[in-house]
Short mmCIF file of C-alpha atoms and ligand atoms in Angstrom, two decimals:
data_model
loop_
_atom_site.label_atom_id
_atom_site.label_comp_id
_atom_site.label_asym_id
_atom_site.label_seq_id
_atom_site.Cartn_x
_atom_site.Cartn_y
_atom_site.Cartn_z
CA MET A 1 -12.55 -50.90 94.30
CA SER A 2 -9.27 -51.57 96.11
CA ASN A 3 -6.53 -50.60 93.62
CA SER A 4 -6.70 -47.44 91.59
CA GLN A 5 -7.55 -47.78 87.91
CA HIS A 6 -5.45 -45.85 85.42
CA PHE A 7 -6.81 -44.02 82.35
CA ASP A 8 -5.34 -41.83 79.64
CA CYS A 9 -7.96 -39.25 80.57
CA LEU A 10 -10.73 -38.86 83.15
CA VAL A 11 -13.79 -36.68 82.63
CA LEU A 12 -15.04 -35.29 85.94
CA GLY A 13 -18.77 -34.63 85.53
CA THR A 14 -20.68 -36.26 82.68
CA GLY A 15 -23.58 -33.83 82.27
CA GLY A 16 -24.11 -31.61 79.24
CA ILE A 17 -20.48 -30.91 78.37
CA GLY A 18 -18.74 -33.88 79.99
CA SER A 19 -20.84 -36.41 78.08
CA ALA A 20 -19.60 -34.84 74.83
CA ALA A 21 -15.97 -34.74 76.01
CA LEU A 22 -16.18 -38.40 76.97
CA TYR A 23 -17.47 -39.27 73.51
CA HIS A 24 -14.76 -37.34 71.66
CA LEU A 25 -11.97 -38.81 73.80
CA ALA A 26 -13.29 -42.34 73.32
CA LYS A 27 -13.65 -41.76 69.58
CA GLN A 28 -9.95 -40.84 69.44
CA GLY A 29 -9.16 -44.27 70.88
CA LYS A 30 -8.17 -43.00 74.32
CA ARG A 31 -8.61 -45.12 77.42
CA VAL A 32 -11.11 -42.85 79.09
CA ALA A 33 -13.63 -42.87 81.94
CA GLY A 34 -16.33 -40.47 83.04
CA ILE A 35 -17.20 -40.04 86.72
CA ASP A 36 -20.42 -38.51 88.04
CA ARG A 37 -22.33 -38.36 91.28
CA PHE A 38 -25.66 -38.74 89.43
CA GLY A 39 -26.95 -40.95 86.60
CA VAL A 40 -27.08 -40.22 82.87
CA ALA A 41 -29.21 -37.19 81.87
CA HIS A 42 -30.26 -36.50 85.47
CA ASP A 43 -32.20 -33.47 86.67
CA ARG A 44 -29.96 -32.31 89.55
CA GLY A 45 -27.58 -29.98 87.67
CA SER A 46 -27.88 -27.60 84.71
CA SER A 47 -28.81 -29.94 81.86
CA HIS A 48 -32.46 -30.90 82.12
CA GLY A 49 -35.88 -29.52 81.25
CA GLN A 50 -36.47 -30.94 77.76
CA THR A 51 -35.08 -28.31 75.37
CA ARG A 52 -32.27 -25.81 74.79
CA ILE A 53 -32.03 -23.05 72.18
CA ILE A 54 -29.35 -23.22 69.50
CA ARG A 55 -28.58 -20.13 67.41
CA GLN A 56 -25.53 -18.85 65.56
CA SER A 57 -25.62 -15.02 65.15
CA TYR A 58 -24.44 -14.83 68.70
CA PHE A 59 -25.51 -11.58 70.39
CA GLU A 60 -23.23 -12.21 73.38
CA HIS A 61 -20.04 -11.87 71.26
CA PRO A 62 -18.95 -12.73 67.70
CA SER A 63 -16.09 -14.87 69.05
CA TYR A 64 -18.58 -17.64 69.91
CA VAL A 65 -19.58 -18.09 66.27
CA PRO A 66 -16.85 -20.52 65.08
CA LEU A 67 -17.56 -22.77 68.08
CA VAL A 68 -21.31 -22.78 67.53
CA GLN A 69 -20.88 -23.41 63.81
CA ARG A 70 -18.82 -26.49 64.64
CA ALA A 71 -21.47 -27.47 67.19
CA PHE A 72 -24.20 -27.37 64.51
CA GLU A 73 -22.11 -29.76 62.37
CA LEU A 74 -21.45 -32.10 65.26
CA TRP A 75 -25.08 -32.18 66.46
CA GLU A 76 -26.19 -33.08 62.94
CA GLU A 77 -23.50 -35.77 62.74
CA LEU A 78 -24.45 -37.20 66.14
CA GLN A 79 -28.12 -37.24 65.19
CA ALA A 80 -27.39 -39.05 61.91
CA GLU A 81 -25.03 -41.58 63.48
CA HIS A 82 -27.09 -42.26 66.59
CA GLY A 83 -30.43 -42.29 64.82
CA ARG A 84 -32.32 -40.25 67.41
CA ASP A 85 -33.87 -36.83 66.71
CA LEU A 86 -31.89 -34.23 68.66
CA TYR A 87 -31.98 -30.95 66.72
CA TYR A 88 -35.17 -29.24 65.46
CA GLN A 89 -34.68 -26.37 63.06
CA THR A 90 -37.57 -24.01 63.83
CA GLY A 91 -35.73 -20.75 63.24
CA ILE A 92 -35.26 -18.22 66.04
CA LEU A 93 -37.09 -14.93 66.39
CA GLN A 94 -35.24 -12.36 68.51
CA ALA A 95 -37.01 -9.12 69.44
CA GLY A 96 -35.87 -6.03 71.29
CA PRO A 97 -35.34 -2.29 71.06
CA GLY A 98 -33.44 -1.43 67.86
CA GLY A 99 -30.51 0.04 69.79
CA GLY A 100 -30.49 -2.66 72.49
CA ALA A 101 -27.84 -5.27 73.26
CA LEU A 102 -29.80 -8.11 71.68
CA ILE A 103 -30.54 -6.65 68.22
CA GLN A 104 -27.19 -4.85 68.01
CA GLY A 105 -25.33 -8.00 69.14
CA VAL A 106 -27.05 -10.24 66.58
CA LEU A 107 -26.35 -7.70 63.81
CA ALA A 108 -22.67 -7.44 64.83
CA SER A 109 -22.13 -11.21 64.86
CA SER A 110 -23.98 -11.66 61.63
CA ALA A 111 -21.96 -8.88 59.92
CA GLU A 112 -18.59 -10.12 61.20
CA HIS A 113 -19.19 -13.71 60.11
CA GLY A 114 -21.39 -13.11 57.05
CA LEU A 115 -24.33 -15.00 58.54
CA PRO A 116 -27.76 -14.83 56.91
CA ILE A 117 -30.42 -13.15 59.07
CA GLU A 118 -33.63 -11.28 58.31
CA HIS A 119 -34.03 -7.88 59.99
CA LEU A 120 -37.67 -6.79 60.26
CA ASN A 121 -39.37 -3.66 61.54
CA VAL A 122 -42.23 -4.01 63.98
CA ALA A 123 -44.98 -3.74 61.35
CA GLU A 124 -43.45 -6.54 59.28
CA ALA A 125 -42.94 -8.69 62.38
CA ARG A 126 -46.56 -8.23 63.52
CA LYS A 127 -47.80 -9.36 60.14
CA ARG A 128 -45.53 -12.38 59.94
CA TRP A 129 -45.92 -13.65 63.53
CA PRO A 130 -49.43 -12.80 64.75
CA GLN A 131 -48.91 -15.18 67.71
CA PHE A 132 -46.50 -12.64 69.27
CA ALA A 133 -47.10 -9.06 70.41
CA PHE A 134 -44.23 -6.63 69.96
CA ASP A 135 -43.65 -3.21 71.55
CA ASP A 136 -43.71 -0.27 69.15
CA ASP A 137 -39.98 0.37 69.62
CA MET A 138 -38.99 -3.24 68.92
CA GLU A 139 -37.16 -4.65 65.92
CA VAL A 140 -36.94 -8.33 65.10
CA VAL A 141 -34.14 -10.47 63.72
CA PHE A 142 -34.94 -13.93 62.43
CA GLU A 143 -32.32 -16.61 61.93
CA GLN A 144 -33.47 -19.58 59.90
CA ARG A 145 -30.79 -21.94 61.21
CA GLY A 146 -31.79 -21.51 64.86
CA GLY A 147 -33.90 -24.01 66.70
CA PHE A 148 -33.75 -26.28 69.71
CA LEU A 149 -31.99 -29.38 70.97
CA LEU A 150 -33.61 -32.11 73.06
CA ILE A 151 -31.19 -31.93 75.95
CA GLU A 152 -31.68 -35.24 77.76
CA HIS A 153 -31.66 -37.15 74.44
CA ALA A 154 -28.47 -35.39 73.39
CA ILE A 155 -26.66 -36.29 76.63
CA SER A 156 -27.81 -39.94 76.43
CA ALA A 157 -26.68 -40.10 72.79
CA HIS A 158 -23.19 -38.82 73.67
CA ILE A 159 -22.88 -41.25 76.59
CA GLU A 160 -24.08 -44.22 74.54
CA LYS A 161 -21.76 -43.38 71.67
CA ALA A 162 -18.88 -42.95 74.13
CA GLN A 163 -19.55 -46.35 75.67
CA TRP A 164 -19.86 -47.98 72.24
CA ALA A 165 -16.40 -46.52 71.52
CA GLY A 166 -14.99 -48.07 74.72
CA ALA A 167 -15.41 -45.37 77.39
CA GLU A 168 -16.10 -46.47 80.94
CA LEU A 169 -18.66 -44.69 83.09
CA PHE A 170 -18.71 -44.55 86.89
CA VAL A 171 -21.97 -43.03 88.10
CA GLY A 172 -22.90 -42.80 91.77
CA HIS A 173 -19.32 -41.71 92.58
CA THR A 174 -18.81 -38.42 94.35
CA ILE A 175 -15.45 -36.89 93.48
CA CYS A 176 -13.84 -35.61 96.68
CA GLU A 177 -10.46 -34.34 95.55
CA VAL A 178 -8.11 -34.02 92.61
CA LYS A 179 -4.47 -34.55 93.60
CA THR A 180 -1.78 -33.03 91.43
CA GLY A 181 1.99 -32.83 91.52
CA GLY A 182 2.77 -36.51 91.02
CA ARG A 183 3.65 -38.35 87.81
CA CYS A 184 -0.06 -39.14 87.38
CA LEU A 185 -3.05 -37.10 88.39
CA GLU A 186 -5.14 -38.72 91.12
CA VAL A 187 -8.89 -38.49 91.55
CA LEU A 188 -10.25 -39.49 94.95
CA THR A 189 -13.92 -40.45 95.04
CA ASP A 190 -16.09 -41.72 97.87
CA GLN A 191 -15.63 -45.17 96.36
CA GLY A 192 -11.96 -45.30 95.47
CA THR A 193 -9.11 -43.69 93.58
CA PHE A 194 -8.50 -43.28 89.86
CA THR A 195 -5.33 -42.08 88.17
CA ALA A 196 -4.89 -40.46 84.77
CA ASP A 197 -2.44 -38.67 82.50
CA SER A 198 -4.90 -35.84 81.91
CA ILE A 199 -8.23 -34.65 83.27
CA VAL A 200 -11.20 -32.77 81.83
CA VAL A 201 -13.27 -30.95 84.47
CA THR A 202 -16.87 -30.38 83.40
CA ALA A 203 -18.50 -30.13 86.80
CA GLY A 204 -21.05 -27.38 86.10
CA ALA A 205 -22.30 -25.74 89.29
CA TRP A 206 -19.66 -27.66 91.29
CA ALA A 207 -16.62 -26.61 89.21
CA ALA A 208 -15.09 -24.55 92.01
CA ASP A 209 -15.21 -27.55 94.39
CA LEU A 210 -12.83 -29.39 92.07
CA LEU A 211 -10.79 -26.38 90.92
CA PRO A 212 -10.20 -24.10 93.91
CA GLU A 213 -8.81 -21.36 91.63
CA LEU A 214 -12.39 -20.77 90.49
CA LYS A 215 -13.66 -20.12 94.03
CA GLY A 216 -15.29 -16.72 94.33
CA HIS A 217 -15.50 -16.33 90.52
CA LEU A 218 -18.69 -18.31 89.82
CA ARG A 219 -22.19 -17.49 91.04
CA ILE A 220 -24.90 -20.14 90.99
CA LEU A 221 -28.42 -18.95 90.15
CA ASN A 222 -31.78 -20.66 90.62
CA LYS A 223 -33.53 -20.71 87.22
CA PRO A 224 -37.13 -21.90 86.90
CA LEU A 225 -38.78 -23.07 83.67
CA HIS A 226 -42.56 -22.90 83.11
CA TRP A 227 -44.87 -24.71 80.70
CA TYR A 228 -48.23 -23.37 79.46
CA THR A 229 -51.03 -24.91 77.40
CA ALA A 230 -50.97 -23.25 74.00
CA ASP A 231 -53.07 -23.55 70.84
CA ALA A 232 -51.15 -26.08 68.71
CA ASP A 233 -52.34 -24.36 65.51
CA LEU A 234 -50.43 -21.24 66.55
CA TYR A 235 -47.65 -22.28 68.89
CA SER A 236 -46.48 -25.73 67.83
CA ASN A 237 -43.18 -26.35 66.01
CA ARG A 238 -45.24 -28.40 63.54
CA VAL A 239 -46.99 -25.23 62.31
CA GLY A 240 -43.73 -23.29 62.10
CA CYS A 241 -43.71 -21.50 65.46
CA PRO A 242 -40.05 -20.56 66.09
CA VAL A 243 -38.09 -20.47 69.33
CA PHE A 244 -37.93 -16.90 70.59
CA PHE A 245 -35.85 -14.53 72.72
CA PHE A 246 -37.06 -11.09 73.83
CA GLU A 247 -35.14 -8.20 75.34
CA SER A 248 -38.09 -6.52 77.03
CA GLU A 249 -38.48 -3.63 79.45
CA THR A 250 -38.79 -6.06 82.41
CA GLY A 251 -35.86 -8.31 81.45
CA ASP A 252 -34.76 -10.97 78.97
CA TYR A 253 -37.15 -13.91 78.34
CA TYR A 254 -37.04 -16.86 75.96
CA GLY A 255 -39.27 -19.73 74.99
CA PHE A 256 -39.94 -22.76 72.85
CA PRO A 257 -42.87 -23.84 70.71
CA SER A 258 -45.12 -26.51 72.10
CA ILE A 259 -43.74 -29.98 71.31
CA ASP A 260 -45.96 -32.14 73.53
CA GLU A 261 -48.92 -32.03 75.90
CA ARG A 262 -47.04 -29.88 78.42
CA GLY A 263 -47.28 -27.00 75.94
CA LEU A 264 -45.13 -23.96 75.29
CA LYS A 265 -42.07 -23.49 77.55
CA LEU A 266 -41.11 -20.04 78.79
CA ALA A 267 -38.41 -18.73 81.14
CA ARG A 268 -36.66 -15.59 82.26
CA HIS A 269 -32.98 -15.41 81.23
CA SER A 270 -32.00 -12.37 83.29
CA GLY A 271 -31.96 -12.32 87.09
CA GLY A 272 -32.26 -15.31 89.39
CA ALA A 273 -31.87 -16.00 93.11
CA GLU A 274 -28.39 -16.98 94.34
CA VAL A 275 -27.89 -20.59 95.32
CA SER A 276 -25.44 -21.24 98.17
CA ASN A 277 -25.34 -25.03 97.87
CA PRO A 278 -26.26 -26.64 94.52
CA LEU A 279 -26.98 -29.95 96.29
CA GLU A 280 -29.74 -28.18 98.22
CA LEU A 281 -31.31 -26.27 95.33
CA ASN A 282 -34.80 -25.04 96.21
CA ARG A 283 -37.05 -26.65 93.58
CA SER A 284 -40.34 -25.31 94.88
CA LEU A 285 -42.34 -22.82 92.88
CA ASP A 286 -41.36 -19.18 93.50
CA GLU A 287 -44.70 -17.37 93.15
CA ASP A 288 -43.09 -13.96 92.54
CA GLU A 289 -40.93 -15.35 89.76
CA ARG A 290 -43.87 -17.17 88.20
CA SER A 291 -45.99 -14.05 88.26
CA ASP A 292 -43.18 -12.09 86.55
CA VAL A 293 -42.98 -14.69 83.74
CA ALA A 294 -46.79 -14.76 83.46
CA GLY A 295 -46.70 -10.95 83.08
CA PHE A 296 -44.33 -11.30 80.12
CA LEU A 297 -46.59 -14.01 78.68
CA ARG A 298 -49.73 -11.86 78.90
CA LYS A 299 -47.95 -8.97 77.23
CA HIS A 300 -46.05 -10.72 74.43
CA LEU A 301 -47.94 -14.01 73.84
CA PRO A 302 -51.45 -12.80 74.68
CA GLN A 303 -53.19 -15.81 73.15
CA VAL A 304 -51.52 -18.28 75.55
CA SER A 305 -53.25 -19.05 78.85
CA ASP A 306 -51.20 -17.81 81.82
CA GLN A 307 -52.13 -20.91 83.87
CA ALA A 308 -48.90 -22.90 84.03
CA THR A 309 -49.16 -26.67 83.52
CA ASP A 310 -45.74 -27.57 84.94
CA HIS A 311 -42.45 -26.17 86.17
CA ALA A 312 -38.86 -27.30 86.74
CA VAL A 313 -35.87 -25.67 88.39
CA CYS A 314 -32.35 -25.65 86.98
CA MET A 315 -29.11 -23.74 87.70
CA TYR A 316 -26.99 -21.22 85.84
CA THR A 317 -23.29 -20.97 86.79
CA VAL A 318 -22.33 -17.42 85.88
CA THR A 319 -19.04 -15.56 85.56
CA SER A 320 -18.64 -11.83 86.26
CA ASP A 321 -19.02 -11.00 82.53
CA SER A 322 -21.30 -13.93 81.55
CA HIS A 323 -18.63 -15.27 79.19
CA PHE A 324 -17.44 -18.88 79.39
CA ILE A 325 -14.13 -19.88 80.94
CA ILE A 326 -12.30 -22.47 78.83
CA ASP A 327 -8.71 -22.99 79.91
CA ARG A 328 -5.99 -25.12 81.46
CA ALA A 329 -5.96 -25.19 85.24
CA GLU A 330 -3.44 -23.11 87.14
CA LEU A 331 -3.37 -26.02 89.57
CA ASP A 332 -1.82 -28.34 86.97
CA ASP A 333 -1.76 -27.82 83.22
CA ARG A 334 -2.68 -31.45 82.56
CA ILE A 335 -6.16 -30.42 83.70
CA VAL A 336 -8.42 -28.63 81.19
CA TYR A 337 -11.89 -27.32 81.90
CA ALA A 338 -14.99 -25.47 80.73
CA ALA A 339 -16.80 -23.60 83.50
CA GLY A 340 -19.06 -20.63 84.10
CA LEU A 341 -21.16 -21.29 81.02
CA SER A 342 -23.50 -18.58 82.30
CA GLY A 343 -26.81 -20.03 81.14
CA HIS A 344 -25.95 -20.31 77.45
CA GLY A 345 -23.57 -23.27 77.19
CA PHE A 346 -25.53 -26.29 76.07
CA LYS A 347 -25.77 -25.49 72.37
CA PHE A 348 -21.95 -25.63 72.31
CA ALA A 349 -21.67 -28.98 74.14
CA ALA A 350 -20.79 -31.05 71.08
CA ALA A 351 -18.05 -28.61 70.03
CA LEU A 352 -16.82 -27.98 73.57
CA GLY A 353 -16.49 -31.74 74.06
CA GLU A 354 -14.37 -32.00 70.93
CA LEU A 355 -12.31 -28.95 71.93
CA LEU A 356 -11.66 -30.18 75.48
CA ALA A 357 -10.68 -33.61 74.16
CA LYS A 358 -8.12 -31.97 71.87
CA MET A 359 -6.81 -29.74 74.66
CA ALA A 360 -6.47 -32.74 76.98
CA ASN A 361 -4.48 -34.57 74.29
CA GLY A 362 -2.28 -31.55 73.62
CA GLU A 363 -3.54 -31.28 70.02
CA SER A 364 -4.03 -28.00 68.20
CA HIS A 365 -7.65 -26.98 67.68
CA GLY A 366 -7.66 -23.80 65.62
CA TYR A 367 -10.00 -21.75 67.84
CA ASP A 368 -9.09 -18.34 69.21
CA LEU A 369 -9.86 -18.80 72.92
CA ALA A 370 -8.66 -15.36 74.10
CA GLN A 371 -12.24 -14.33 74.95
CA PHE A 372 -12.64 -17.40 77.17
CA SER A 373 -9.30 -17.37 78.97
CA ALA A 374 -9.37 -17.46 82.77
CA ARG A 375 -6.26 -15.35 83.25
CA PRO A 376 -7.48 -11.79 82.78
CA ARG A 377 -10.70 -12.51 84.65
CA ILE A 378 -9.73 -14.66 87.62
CA GLY A 379 -6.05 -13.81 87.80
CA THR A 380 -3.39 -16.37 88.61
CA ARG A 381 -2.28 -17.92 91.86
CA HIS A 382 0.85 -15.75 91.61
CA ASN A 383 -0.96 -12.43 91.90
C1 FAD B 401 -33.09 -23.19 82.84
C2 FAD B 401 -31.92 -23.24 81.93
C3 FAD B 401 -32.07 -22.88 80.59
C4 FAD B 401 -30.98 -22.91 79.71
N1 FAD B 401 -31.18 -22.60 78.41
C5 FAD B 401 -30.15 -22.73 77.53
C6 FAD B 401 -30.38 -22.62 76.15
O1 FAD B 401 -31.51 -22.40 75.71
N2 FAD B 401 -29.33 -22.78 75.31
C7 FAD B 401 -28.07 -23.07 75.76
O2 FAD B 401 -27.16 -23.21 74.95
N3 FAD B 401 -27.83 -23.22 77.09
C8 FAD B 401 -28.84 -23.06 77.98
N4 FAD B 401 -28.64 -23.25 79.31
C9 FAD B 401 -27.28 -23.50 79.80
C10 FAD B 401 -26.86 -24.94 79.62
O3 FAD B 401 -27.93 -25.81 79.87
C11 FAD B 401 -25.69 -25.22 80.53
O4 FAD B 401 -24.66 -24.26 80.26
C12 FAD B 401 -25.11 -26.60 80.31
O5 FAD B 401 -26.13 -27.56 80.22
C13 FAD B 401 -24.19 -26.90 81.49
O6 FAD B 401 -23.60 -28.17 81.32
P1 FAD B 401 -22.45 -28.63 82.32
O7 FAD B 401 -21.93 -29.90 81.76
O8 FAD B 401 -21.52 -27.51 82.58
O9 FAD B 401 -23.21 -28.89 83.72
P2 FAD B 401 -24.06 -30.17 84.17
O10 FAD B 401 -24.81 -30.72 83.04
O11 FAD B 401 -24.78 -29.79 85.41
O12 FAD B 401 -22.94 -31.25 84.49
C14 FAD B 401 -22.09 -31.18 85.61
C15 FAD B 401 -21.95 -32.59 86.11
O13 FAD B 401 -20.89 -32.68 87.04
C16 FAD B 401 -21.27 -33.59 88.05
N5 FAD B 401 -20.46 -33.31 89.22
C17 FAD B 401 -20.11 -32.09 89.69
N6 FAD B 401 -19.37 -32.22 90.80
C18 FAD B 401 -19.23 -33.53 91.05
C19 FAD B 401 -18.57 -34.27 92.06
N7 FAD B 401 -17.90 -33.69 93.06
N8 FAD B 401 -18.64 -35.62 92.00
C20 FAD B 401 -19.29 -36.24 90.99
N9 FAD B 401 -19.95 -35.59 90.00
C21 FAD B 401 -19.91 -34.24 90.03
C22 FAD B 401 -22.74 -33.31 88.25
O14 FAD B 401 -23.40 -34.38 88.88
C23 FAD B 401 -23.20 -33.07 86.82
O15 FAD B 401 -23.69 -34.24 86.21
C24 FAD B 401 -29.71 -23.25 80.21
C25 FAD B 401 -29.54 -23.59 81.56
C26 FAD B 401 -30.64 -23.60 82.40
C27 FAD B 401 -30.44 -23.99 83.84
#
């Protein structure tokens, strides 16, 4: 590529969130391109491993609820328009001590937004879900609308729909630098230069490489996933086994019903080893981590064999308070970004893509983004 190509907007990173942004920009008739180092729905970043939980009574903070409600609508729309199954409504069971952050957070979100949930004591929960074992001090909240998304299918669907709407995609391009200050923004890759009127940065674990203002504010964590053979009559989504999230005495764990021969998927949400270079992520099995997850399995899903059938390794990009950063860049306000999704961002991808597209176009969007602003958390370049 000798001369630079000009676009209305460039999306830097077309993984979970960028694929959705690309689609929404293309749908608005913008001349748009996505650039990524890896191919579509690859397994080198934070958006692989088959499934992701979606839920709406958001224990992390009620301010996520309007975004996730829009995401539910958009996932259903994408599924209907694309024709591929993406969202499975299994319900979500969340269990923890009655006074703990999980149960109290779900109750607060549900109360603030008038969301339907069932709140069960431990005796009721044991009767209703004999596949799970609950501690005596646990309470359970069940949200019917929760379920899971097939992550690789969802990314491919967004990319395909974006391309059908006219978006261009440049994979196998490593972005080296974003140059600001001129009339147009410039993106230098290892294969040439692109220019644009606006930019969306959705670079996941590499966000701080492209936006230096984020340096020192994002930690990358190594996050393994484990699969276990499970009795399909008890643990399959076809027999009504829900996705689940536990706040337990050893940490937070979550899992998915068995949807294929690999079986039930289980992982630890809390903790995780720090990753210094996401391109050199250690994907080998960490025996200590696996034995911790197996310990949770034996205690809370005692009818599932603790012999894992498979594992994968992924990355969380976490902020100091585990809340997303969605903002305009200090570097240049023609650049918008979503970063530090802290291990809970994928369910929002469809809505974040729409939101970022609107922000890049300078359109109003109606969300209150105060909770997600960079300013109070990472400061500005002037202080
Ligand atoms: C194990 C695990 C379980 C999770 N479970 C859930 C869940 O149940 N529910 C939920 O909602 N969320 C969950 N999450 C979080 C969610 O998956 C992530 O927040 C989301 O997928 C991140 O998407 P992203 O677009 O930010 O990053 P990515 O999908 O990693 O995309 C970033 C892209 O940018 C590209 N890129 C970066 N830098 C460059 C460069 N210099 N040049 C070219 N390309 C570049 C990368 O190649 C990549 O494709 C989980 C995450 C993990 C790891």
